[in-house]
PDB file of C-alpha atoms and ligand atoms in Angstrom:
ATOM      1  CA  LYS K  17      57.763  -1.610 -91.787  1.00 60.00           C
ATOM      2  CA  ASP K  18      58.290  -5.325 -91.340  1.00 85.00           C
ATOM      3  CA  LYS K  19      57.067  -6.247 -94.813  1.00 97.00           C
ATOM      4  CA  VAL K  20      58.619  -9.093 -96.779  1.00 98.00           C
ATOM      5  CA  VAL K  21      59.865  -7.818-100.128  1.00 99.00           C
ATOM      6  CA  VAL K  22      61.527  -9.748-102.968  1.00 99.00           C
ATOM      7  CA  ILE K  23      63.643  -7.664-105.364  1.00 99.00           C
ATOM      8  CA  THR K  24      65.258  -8.768-108.640  1.00 99.00           C
ATOM      9  CA  GLY K  25      68.170  -6.862-110.124  1.00 98.00           C
ATOM     10  CA  ALA K  26      69.316  -5.785-106.669  1.00 98.00           C
ATOM     11  CA  SER K  27      73.074  -5.938-107.323  1.00 98.00           C
ATOM     12  CA  SER K  28      73.265  -2.319-108.552  1.00 98.00           C
ATOM     13  CA  GLY K  29      71.334   0.825-109.367  1.00 98.00           C
ATOM     14  CA  ILE K  30      67.651   1.094-108.491  1.00 99.00           C
ATOM     15  CA  GLY K  31      67.362  -2.419-107.042  1.00 99.00           C
ATOM     16  CA  ALA K  32      70.305  -1.938-104.678  1.00 99.00           C
ATOM     17  CA  ALA K  33      69.067   1.513-103.601  1.00 99.00           C
ATOM     18  CA  THR K  34      65.573   0.147-102.965  1.00 99.00           C
ATOM     19  CA  THR K  35      66.990  -2.672-100.868  1.00 98.00           C
ATOM     20  CA  GLN K  36      68.854  -0.092 -98.805  1.00 98.00           C
ATOM     21  CA  VAL K  37      65.837   2.209 -98.332  1.00 98.00           C
ATOM     22  CA  LEU K  38      63.399  -0.594 -97.441  1.00 98.00           C
ATOM     23  CA  ALA K  39      65.784  -2.474 -95.146  1.00 98.00           C
ATOM     24  CA  ASP K  40      66.702   0.789 -93.394  1.00 98.00           C
ATOM     25  CA  ALA K  41      62.970   1.157 -92.670  1.00 97.00           C
ATOM     26  CA  GLY K  42      62.828  -2.344 -91.199  1.00 97.00           C
ATOM     27  CA  ALA K  43      61.606  -4.519 -94.076  1.00 98.00           C
ATOM     28  CA  HIS K  44      62.809  -8.067 -94.652  1.00 98.00           C
ATOM     29  CA  VAL K  45      64.263  -8.084 -98.150  1.00 98.00           C
ATOM     30  CA  VAL K  46      65.145 -11.085-100.301  1.00 99.00           C
ATOM     31  CA  ILE K  47      67.369 -10.020-103.164  1.00 99.00           C
ATOM     32  CA  GLY K  48      68.447 -11.674-106.398  1.00 99.00           C
ATOM     33  CA  ALA K  49      70.763 -10.984-109.345  1.00 99.00           C
ATOM     34  CA  ARG K  50      73.620 -12.803-111.063  1.00 98.00           C
ATOM     35  CA  ARG K  51      76.491 -10.964-109.317  1.00 98.00           C
ATOM     36  CA  THR K  52      76.315 -12.540-105.879  1.00 98.00           C
ATOM     37  CA  ALA K  53      79.423 -10.799-104.500  1.00 98.00           C
ATOM     38  CA  ARG K  54      77.559  -7.512-104.796  1.00 98.00           C
ATOM     39  CA  LEU K  55      74.445  -8.958-103.202  1.00 98.00           C
ATOM     40  CA  LYS K  56      76.498 -10.254-100.290  1.00 98.00           C
ATOM     41  CA  THR K  57      78.127  -6.840 -99.691  1.00 98.00           C
ATOM     42  CA  LEU K  58      74.662  -5.268 -99.581  1.00 98.00           C
ATOM     43  CA  ALA K  59      73.156  -7.952 -97.318  1.00 98.00           C
ATOM     44  CA  ASP K  60      76.122  -7.748 -94.932  1.00 98.00           C
ATOM     45  CA  LYS K  61      75.235  -4.128 -94.107  1.00 98.00           C
ATOM     46  CA  PHE K  62      72.184  -5.321 -92.189  1.00 98.00           C
ATOM     47  CA  ALA K  63      71.441  -7.511 -89.187  1.00 97.00           C
ATOM     48  CA  THR K  64      71.803 -11.229 -89.850  1.00 96.00           C
ATOM     49  CA  GLY K  65      68.714 -12.569 -91.609  1.00 96.00           C
ATOM     50  CA  GLN K  66      67.165  -9.208 -92.494  1.00 98.00           C
ATOM     51  CA  VAL K  67      68.425  -9.161 -96.071  1.00 98.00           C
ATOM     52  CA  LEU K  68      68.798 -12.575 -97.709  1.00 98.00           C
ATOM     53  CA  TYR K  69      70.334 -13.067-101.116  1.00 98.00           C
ATOM     54  CA  GLN K  70      70.436 -15.767-103.743  1.00 98.00           C
ATOM     55  CA  ALA K  71      71.996 -16.020-107.202  1.00 98.00           C
ATOM     56  CA  THR K  72      69.169 -15.368-109.629  1.00 99.00           C
ATOM     57  CA  ASP K  73      68.949 -15.209-113.398  1.00 99.00           C
ATOM     58  CA  VAL K  74      65.538 -13.844-114.340  1.00 99.00           C
ATOM     59  CA  THR K  75      65.720 -15.482-117.769  1.00 98.00           C
ATOM     60  CA  ASP K  76      65.476 -18.825-115.962  1.00 98.00           C
ATOM     61  CA  LYS K  77      61.960 -19.489-114.667  1.00 98.00           C
ATOM     62  CA  ALA K  78      63.139 -21.983-112.043  1.00 98.00           C
ATOM     63  CA  SER K  79      65.735 -19.524-110.726  1.00 98.00           C
ATOM     64  CA  VAL K  80      63.085 -16.834-110.192  1.00 99.00           C
ATOM     65  CA  GLN K  81      60.738 -19.360-108.576  1.00 99.00           C
ATOM     66  CA  SER K  82      63.517 -20.406-106.214  1.00 99.00           C
ATOM     67  CA  LEU K  83      64.114 -16.797-105.087  1.00 99.00           C
ATOM     68  CA  VAL K  84      60.425 -16.247-104.388  1.00 99.00           C
ATOM     69  CA  ASP K  85      60.167 -19.615-102.617  1.00 98.00           C
ATOM     70  CA  LEU K  86      63.137 -18.670-100.415  1.00 98.00           C
ATOM     71  CA  ALA K  87      61.233 -15.611 -99.168  1.00 98.00           C
ATOM     72  CA  HIS K  88      58.090 -17.646 -98.524  1.00 98.00           C
ATOM     73  CA  THR K  89      59.958 -20.432 -96.749  1.00 98.00           C
ATOM     74  CA  LYS K  90      61.851 -18.025 -94.491  1.00 98.00           C
ATOM     75  CA  PHE K  91      59.073 -15.602 -93.651  1.00 98.00           C
ATOM     76  CA  GLY K  92      55.806 -17.474 -94.332  1.00 97.00           C
ATOM     77  CA  HIS K  93      54.349 -14.827 -96.618  1.00 98.00           C
ATOM     78  CA  ILE K  94      55.318 -12.333 -99.331  1.00 98.00           C
ATOM     79  CA  ASP K  95      54.056  -8.772 -99.263  1.00 98.00           C
ATOM     80  CA  VAL K  96      55.831  -7.368-102.306  1.00 98.00           C
ATOM     81  CA  LEU K  97      57.544  -8.697-105.411  1.00 99.00           C
ATOM     82  CA  TYR K  98      59.600  -6.012-107.139  1.00 99.00           C
ATOM     83  CA  ASN K  99      60.490  -7.107-110.682  1.00 98.00           C
ATOM     84  CA  ASN K 100      63.272  -4.644-111.335  1.00 98.00           C
ATOM     85  CA  ALA K 101      65.970  -6.451-113.343  1.00 99.00           C
ATOM     86  CA  GLY K 102      66.398  -4.947-116.798  1.00 98.00           C
ATOM     87  CA  LEU K 103      68.734  -4.289-119.699  1.00 98.00           C
ATOM     88  CA  MET K 104      68.909  -1.451-122.227  1.00 98.00           C
ATOM     89  CA  PRO K 105      71.197  -2.303-125.179  1.00 98.00           C
ATOM     90  CA  ILE K 106      69.616   0.286-127.461  1.00 98.00           C
ATOM     91  CA  SER K 107      70.252   0.463-131.219  1.00 97.00           C
ATOM     92  CA  GLU K 108      68.295   1.194-134.371  1.00 97.00           C
ATOM     93  CA  ILE K 109      66.281  -1.701-135.772  1.00 98.00           C
ATOM     94  CA  SER K 110      68.242  -1.542-139.057  1.00 98.00           C
ATOM     95  CA  GLU K 111      71.401  -2.532-137.130  1.00 97.00           C
ATOM     96  CA  PHE K 112      69.739  -5.958-136.706  1.00 98.00           C
ATOM     97  CA  LYS K 113      71.220  -6.687-133.279  1.00 98.00           C
ATOM     98  CA  VAL K 114      68.883  -9.617-132.969  1.00 98.00           C
ATOM     99  CA  ASP K 115      70.720 -11.152-129.996  1.00 98.00           C
ATOM    100  CA  GLU K 116      70.267  -7.908-128.061  1.00 98.00           C
ATOM    101  CA  TRP K 117      66.558  -7.764-128.931  1.00 98.00           C
ATOM    102  CA  GLU K 118      66.196 -11.267-127.607  1.00 98.00           C
ATOM    103  CA  ARG K 119      68.056 -10.496-124.382  1.00 98.00           C
ATOM    104  CA  MET K 120      65.815  -7.477-123.747  1.00 98.00           C
ATOM    105  CA  ILE K 121      62.711  -9.548-124.396  1.00 98.00           C
ATOM    106  CA  ASP K 122      64.015 -12.319-122.138  1.00 99.00           C
ATOM    107  CA  VAL K 123      64.938 -10.065-119.213  1.00 99.00           C
ATOM    108  CA  ASN K 124      62.568  -7.104-119.492  1.00 98.00           C
ATOM    109  CA  ILE K 125      59.412  -9.020-120.469  1.00 99.00           C
ATOM    110  CA  LYS K 126      59.800 -12.718-119.755  1.00 99.00           C
ATOM    111  CA  GLY K 127      61.741 -12.077-116.538  1.00 99.00           C
ATOM    112  CA  VAL K 128      58.817 -10.001-115.250  1.00 99.00           C
ATOM    113  CA  LEU K 129      56.307 -12.691-116.258  1.00 99.00           C
ATOM    114  CA  TYR K 130      58.364 -15.353-114.482  1.00 99.00           C
ATOM    115  CA  GLY K 131      58.336 -13.219-111.339  1.00 99.00           C
ATOM    116  CA  ILE K 132      54.568 -12.815-111.542  1.00 99.00           C
ATOM    117  CA  ALA K 133      54.119 -16.550-112.132  1.00 99.00           C
ATOM    118  CA  ALA K 134      56.243 -17.336-109.082  1.00 99.00           C
ATOM    119  CA  ALA K 135      54.698 -14.881-106.614  1.00 98.00           C
ATOM    120  CA  LEU K 136      51.059 -14.645-107.684  1.00 98.00           C
ATOM    121  CA  PRO K 137      49.968 -18.081-106.376  1.00 98.00           C
ATOM    122  CA  TYR K 138      51.184 -17.122-102.886  1.00 98.00           C
ATOM    123  CA  MET K 139      49.464 -13.736-103.114  1.00 98.00           C
ATOM    124  CA  ILE K 140      46.181 -15.232-104.343  1.00 98.00           C
ATOM    125  CA  GLN K 141      46.253 -17.597-101.387  1.00 98.00           C
ATOM    126  CA  GLN K 142      46.987 -14.695 -99.010  1.00 97.00           C
ATOM    127  CA  LYS K 143      44.405 -12.485-100.751  1.00 97.00           C
ATOM    128  CA  SER K 144      46.937  -9.700-100.488  1.00 97.00           C
ATOM    129  CA  GLY K 145      50.195  -8.614-102.031  1.00 98.00           C
ATOM    130  CA  GLN K 146      51.783  -6.091-104.319  1.00 98.00           C
ATOM    131  CA  ILE K 147      53.617  -6.625-107.584  1.00 98.00           C
ATOM    132  CA  ILE K 148      55.854  -3.773-108.660  1.00 99.00           C
ATOM    133  CA  THR K 149      57.960  -3.520-111.790  1.00 98.00           C
ATOM    134  CA  THR K 150      60.410  -0.964-113.061  1.00 98.00           C
ATOM    135  CA  ASP K 151      58.896   0.284-116.261  1.00 98.00           C
ATOM    136  CA  SER K 152      60.119   3.530-117.833  1.00 98.00           C
ATOM    137  CA  VAL K 153      59.323   6.803-119.520  1.00 98.00           C
ATOM    138  CA  ALA K 154      60.230   4.578-122.498  1.00 98.00           C
ATOM    139  CA  GLY K 155      56.974   2.746-121.753  1.00 98.00           C
ATOM    140  CA  HIS K 156      55.218   5.914-122.967  1.00 98.00           C
ATOM    141  CA  VAL K 157      57.432   7.473-125.644  1.00 97.00           C
ATOM    142  CA  VAL K 158      59.735   6.143-128.345  1.00 98.00           C
ATOM    143  CA  HIS K 159      62.731   7.686-130.103  1.00 96.00           C
ATOM    144  CA  PRO K 160      64.830   6.437-133.031  1.00 97.00           C
ATOM    145  CA  GLY K 161      67.094   3.824-131.463  1.00 97.00           C
ATOM    146  CA  THR K 162      64.875   2.941-128.515  1.00 98.00           C
ATOM    147  CA  ALA K 163      62.184   0.995-130.372  1.00 98.00           C
ATOM    148  CA  VAL K 164      62.861  -2.486-129.016  1.00 98.00           C
ATOM    149  CA  TYR K 165      63.688  -1.345-125.476  1.00 98.00           C
ATOM    150  CA  ALA K 166      60.564   0.835-125.473  1.00 98.00           C
ATOM    151  CA  GLY K 167      58.624  -2.117-126.892  1.00 98.00           C
ATOM    152  CA  THR K 168      59.574  -4.216-123.875  1.00 99.00           C
ATOM    153  CA  LYS K 169      58.479  -1.461-121.511  1.00 98.00           C
ATOM    154  CA  TRP K 170      55.193  -0.854-123.417  1.00 98.00           C
ATOM    155  CA  ALA K 171      54.529  -4.590-123.194  1.00 98.00           C
ATOM    156  CA  ILE K 172      54.887  -4.417-119.430  1.00 98.00           C
ATOM    157  CA  GLN K 173      52.310  -1.619-119.300  1.00 98.00           C
ATOM    158  CA  ALA K 174      49.748  -3.983-120.840  1.00 98.00           C
ATOM    159  CA  ILE K 175      50.747  -6.937-118.684  1.00 98.00           C
ATOM    160  CA  MET K 176      50.653  -4.958-115.442  1.00 98.00           C
ATOM    161  CA  ASP K 177      47.328  -3.274-116.136  1.00 98.00           C
ATOM    162  CA  GLY K 178      45.787  -6.587-117.179  1.00 98.00           C
ATOM    163  CA  LEU K 179      47.116  -8.139-113.986  1.00 98.00           C
ATOM    164  CA  ARG K 180      45.659  -5.282-111.937  1.00 98.00           C
ATOM    165  CA  GLN K 181      42.214  -5.743-113.461  1.00 98.00           C
ATOM    166  CA  GLU K 182      42.265  -9.525-113.072  1.00 98.00           C
ATOM    167  CA  GLN K 183      43.353  -9.418-109.436  1.00 98.00           C
ATOM    168  CA  VAL K 184      40.949  -6.796-108.078  1.00 97.00           C
ATOM    169  CA  ALA K 185      38.969  -9.449-106.192  1.00 97.00           C
ATOM    170  CA  ASN K 186      42.117 -10.782-104.529  1.00 97.00           C
ATOM    171  CA  HIS K 187      43.220  -7.333-103.297  1.00 96.00           C
ATOM    172  CA  ILE K 188      46.527  -7.593-105.143  1.00 98.00           C
ATOM    173  CA  ARG K 189      48.031  -4.253-105.977  1.00 98.00           C
ATOM    174  CA  THR K 190      50.169  -3.476-109.023  1.00 98.00           C
ATOM    175  CA  THR K 191      52.612  -0.622-109.439  1.00 98.00           C
ATOM    176  CA  MET K 192      54.875   0.497-112.259  1.00 99.00           C
ATOM    177  CA  ILE K 193      57.792   2.746-111.400  1.00 99.00           C
ATOM    178  CA  SER K 194      58.569   4.644-114.592  1.00 99.00           C
ATOM    179  CA  PRO K 195      61.623   6.870-114.442  1.00 98.00           C
ATOM    180  CA  GLY K 196      63.361   8.917-117.101  1.00 98.00           C
ATOM    181  CA  ALA K 197      67.153   8.982-116.924  1.00 98.00           C
ATOM    182  CA  VAL K 198      68.595   7.517-113.720  1.00 98.00           C
ATOM    183  CA  ASN K 199      72.267   7.548-112.752  1.00 98.00           C
ATOM    184  CA  THR K 200      72.974   3.787-112.663  1.00 98.00           C
ATOM    185  CA  GLU K 201      75.031   1.235-114.576  1.00 98.00           C
ATOM    186  CA  LEU K 202      72.303   0.641-117.149  1.00 98.00           C
ATOM    187  CA  TYR K 203      74.311   2.346-119.922  1.00 98.00           C
ATOM    188  CA  THR K 204      76.937  -0.430-119.640  1.00 98.00           C
ATOM    189  CA  THR K 205      74.579  -2.769-121.519  1.00 97.00           C
ATOM    190  CA  ILE K 206      74.763  -0.570-124.656  1.00 98.00           C
ATOM    191  CA  THR K 207      77.210  -1.999-127.211  1.00 97.00           C
ATOM    192  CA  ASN K 208      77.397   0.891-129.699  1.00 95.00           C
ATOM    193  CA  PRO K 209      80.328   2.968-128.280  1.00 96.00           C
ATOM    194  CA  GLU K 210      78.946   6.369-129.324  1.00 96.00           C
ATOM    195  CA  THR K 211      75.482   5.702-127.995  1.00 97.00           C
ATOM    196  CA  LYS K 212      76.959   4.276-124.815  1.00 97.00           C
ATOM    197  CA  ALA K 213      79.128   7.376-124.238  1.00 98.00           C
ATOM    198  CA  ARG K 214      76.158   9.690-124.912  1.00 97.00           C
ATOM    199  CA  ILE K 215      73.816   7.880-122.525  1.00 97.00           C
ATOM    200  CA  GLU K 216      76.534   7.527-119.859  1.00 98.00           C
ATOM    201  CA  LYS K 217      77.162  11.287-119.965  1.00 98.00           C
ATOM    202  CA  ASP K 218      73.456  12.060-119.865  1.00 96.00           C
ATOM    203  CA  GLU K 219      72.727   9.706-116.955  1.00 97.00           C
ATOM    204  CA  LYS K 220      75.730  10.896-114.946  1.00 97.00           C
ATOM    205  CA  GLU K 221      75.086  14.608-115.523  1.00 97.00           C
ATOM    206  CA  HIS K 222      71.297  14.733-115.459  1.00 97.00           C
ATOM    207  CA  GLY K 223      69.953  11.414-114.184  1.00 98.00           C
ATOM    208  CA  LEU K 224      67.831  11.003-111.085  1.00 98.00           C
ATOM    209  CA  SER K 225      69.635   9.292-108.235  1.00 98.00           C
ATOM    210  CA  ALA K 226      68.752   5.636-107.749  1.00 98.00           C
ATOM    211  CA  GLU K 227      67.773   6.613-104.216  1.00 98.00           C
ATOM    212  CA  ALA K 228      65.133   9.054-105.497  1.00 98.00           C
ATOM    213  CA  VAL K 229      63.573   6.195-107.458  1.00 99.00           C
ATOM    214  CA  ALA K 230      63.853   3.883-104.435  1.00 99.00           C
ATOM    215  CA  LYS K 231      61.903   6.415-102.370  1.00 98.00           C
ATOM    216  CA  ALA K 232      59.103   6.325-104.954  1.00 98.00           C
ATOM    217  CA  VAL K 233      58.997   2.530-104.598  1.00 98.00           C
ATOM    218  CA  ALA K 234      58.807   2.898-100.815  1.00 98.00           C
ATOM    219  CA  PHE K 235      55.984   5.435-101.196  1.00 98.00           C
ATOM    220  CA  ALA K 236      53.929   2.993-103.273  1.00 98.00           C
ATOM    221  CA  ILE K 237      54.543   0.203-100.761  1.00 98.00           C
ATOM    222  CA  ASP K 238      53.699   2.366 -97.747  1.00 98.00           C
ATOM    223  CA  GLN K 239      50.180   3.258 -98.903  1.00 97.00           C
ATOM    224  CA  PRO K 240      47.178   1.898 -97.018  1.00 97.00           C
ATOM    225  CA  GLU K 241      46.017  -1.499 -98.367  1.00 94.00           C
ATOM    226  CA  GLU K 242      43.069   0.025-100.239  1.00 95.00           C
ATOM    227  CA  VAL K 243      45.242   2.502-102.146  1.00 97.00           C
ATOM    228  CA  GLY K 244      46.725   1.298-105.420  1.00 97.00           C
ATOM    229  CA  ILE K 245      49.477   3.458-106.845  1.00 98.00           C
ATOM    230  CA  ASN K 246      49.365   2.011-110.355  1.00 98.00           C
ATOM    231  CA  GLU K 247      52.204   4.029-111.825  1.00 98.00           C
ATOM    232  CA  ILE K 248      54.706   6.666-110.812  1.00 98.00           C
ATOM    233  CA  LEU K 249      56.121   8.512-113.826  1.00 98.00           C
ATOM    234  CA  MET K 250      59.124  10.607-112.826  1.00 98.00           C
ATOM    235  CA  ARG K 251      61.751  12.548-114.789  1.00 98.00           C
ATOM    236  CA  PRO K 252      64.715  14.716-113.943  1.00 98.00           C
ATOM    237  CA  ILE K 253      63.327  18.218-114.410  1.00 97.00           C
ATOM    238  CA  SER K 254      65.912  18.782-117.172  1.00 96.00           C
ATOM    239  CA  GLN K 255      64.467  15.951-119.292  1.00 96.00           C
ATOM    240  CA  GLN K 256      62.028  17.113-121.989  1.00 95.00           C
ATOM    241  CA  VAL K 257      60.703  13.822-123.436  1.00 94.00           C
TER     242      VAL K 257
HETATM  243  O1  NJP N  21      70.432  -0.449-114.003  1.00 95.53           O
HETATM  244  P1  NJP N  21      71.645  -1.333-113.446  1.00 95.53           P
HETATM  245  P2  NJP N  21      69.118   0.186-113.310  1.00 95.53           P
HETATM  246  N1  NJP N  21      68.979 -11.853-114.132  1.00 95.53           N
HETATM  247  O2  NJP N  21      72.356  -1.784-114.680  1.00 95.53           O
HETATM  248  C1  NJP N  21      70.114  -7.002-113.127  1.00 95.53           C
HETATM  249  C2  NJP N  21      64.966   0.467-115.541  1.00 95.53           C
HETATM  250  N2  NJP N  21      65.200   1.857-115.940  1.00 95.53           N
HETATM  251  O3  NJP N  21      69.141   0.138-111.863  1.00 95.53           O
HETATM  252  O4  NJP N  21      72.494  -9.935-112.794  1.00 95.53           O
HETATM  253  C3  NJP N  21      68.961 -11.182-112.977  1.00 95.53           C
HETATM  254  O5  NJP N  21      72.404  -0.608-112.401  1.00 95.53           O
HETATM  255  C4  NJP N  21      71.548  -6.624-112.840  1.00 95.53           C
HETATM  256  O6  NJP N  21      72.149  -7.631-112.017  1.00 95.53           O
HETATM  257  P3  NJP N  21      73.288  -8.699-112.481  1.00 95.53           P
HETATM  258  C5  NJP N  21      65.702  -0.589-116.314  1.00 95.53           C
HETATM  259  O7  NJP N  21      65.083  -0.875-117.548  1.00 95.53           O
HETATM  260  C6  NJP N  21      66.397   2.441-115.775  1.00 95.53           C
HETATM  261  O8  NJP N  21      68.921   1.490-113.971  1.00 95.53           O
HETATM  262  O9  NJP N  21      74.136  -8.859-111.259  1.00 95.53           O
HETATM  263  N3  NJP N  21      69.252  -9.883-112.868  1.00 95.53           N
HETATM  264  C7  NJP N  21      71.372  -5.347-112.052  1.00 95.53           C
HETATM  265  O10 NJP N  21      71.188  -5.634-110.694  1.00 95.53           O
HETATM  266  C8  NJP N  21      65.639  -1.751-115.350  1.00 95.53           C
HETATM  267  O11 NJP N  21      64.426  -2.473-115.515  1.00 95.53           O
HETATM  268  C9  NJP N  21      66.607   3.747-116.225  1.00 95.53           C
HETATM  269  O12 NJP N  21      74.003  -8.123-113.669  1.00 95.53           O
HETATM  270  C10 NJP N  21      69.624  -9.248-113.994  1.00 95.53           C
HETATM  271  C11 NJP N  21      70.088  -4.768-112.610  1.00 95.53           C
HETATM  272  O13 NJP N  21      69.447  -5.805-113.389  1.00 95.53           O
HETATM  273  C12 NJP N  21      65.634  -1.091-113.974  1.00 95.53           C
HETATM  274  O14 NJP N  21      65.428   0.301-114.212  1.00 95.53           O
HETATM  275  C13 NJP N  21      65.581   4.440-116.793  1.00 95.53           C
HETATM  276  C14 NJP N  21      69.679  -9.883-115.233  1.00 95.53           C
HETATM  277  C15 NJP N  21      70.346  -3.589-113.512  1.00 95.53           C
HETATM  278  O15 NJP N  21      70.920  -2.572-112.763  1.00 95.53           O
HETATM  279  C16 NJP N  21      66.896  -1.248-113.162  1.00 95.53           C
HETATM  280  O16 NJP N  21      68.020  -0.800-113.897  1.00 95.53           O
HETATM  281  C17 NJP N  21      64.360   3.836-116.924  1.00 95.53           C
HETATM  282  C18 NJP N  21      69.341 -11.245-115.271  1.00 95.53           C
HETATM  283  N4  NJP N  21      69.370 -11.963-116.417  1.00 95.53           N
HETATM  284  C19 NJP N  21      64.173   2.549-116.504  1.00 95.53           C
HETATM  285  N5  NJP N  21      70.087  -8.982-116.158  1.00 95.53           N
HETATM  286  C20 NJP N  21      67.939   4.420-116.156  1.00 95.53           C
HETATM  287  N6  NJP N  21      68.917   3.881-115.431  1.00 95.53           N
HETATM  288  O17 NJP N  21      68.121   5.497-116.763  1.00 95.53           O
HETATM  289  C21 NJP N  21      70.281  -7.829-115.506  1.00 95.53           C
HETATM  290  O18 NJP N  21      63.380   4.546-117.479  1.00 95.53           O
HETATM  291  N7  NJP N  21      70.005  -7.969-114.209  1.00 95.53           N
END
């Protein structure tokens, strides 16, 4: 209830919905993203000091460290780090959108590693904590056009399970939240107009609500300390693969 939770990518979609669900239940939430006006609007919905926000770019290691440090300074401990920030500018490899590959690697992989590097020392000291990341159905299956995005999400599967195994003795839990289509702004990062329109239509018509995903995050957090929910894979029932 009164857990301290740090969330990246909280300015829209799943991160914003999770902030809402957890803060409604009484958690202290420290949120980061680049669009601070959106973070402020979200934080202002709650009692002063319950939801704190700070401008955060997860491609900048020091920026992520500063967000995590803010939570520790204010509350004295960190129960949960939720590495949620992500991008999905999908395209076929033969389009050679190298800049977009690099951005996905920087945000979806390195951003998660920076979060782990920032929070894990505190959690090792506490001998407790939970690191959650938004993975994806794309961390399990690949289609033409999703190779690099899926590659970033497959990479996170390896990193998170390795982390889980390494941290057993410190009682640190790891969780991947792996949704199929979700109705968020993620499609806006796609630069190919046809692909963007197709994914936008699909997410709006068939996607899970961000709140449904947020409730899965809350479920994983609310488990007794000895229960590790390592992954929640969830699809809209209309989604085949
Ligand atoms: O998308 P969206 P989602 N530094 O676009 C932030 C995964 N997922 O909620 O910085 C810091 O509404 C951005 O903030 P801002 C997906 O891979 C989704 O769907 O202000 N933050 C915003 O808050 C991702 O890992 C679907 O622009 C950065 C947030 O990320 C996660 O869900 C399916 C940042 C993105 O919010 C959340 O995405 C699936 C940076 N450098 C997995 N760059 C789906 N929607 O269908 C971006 O399987 N952000």
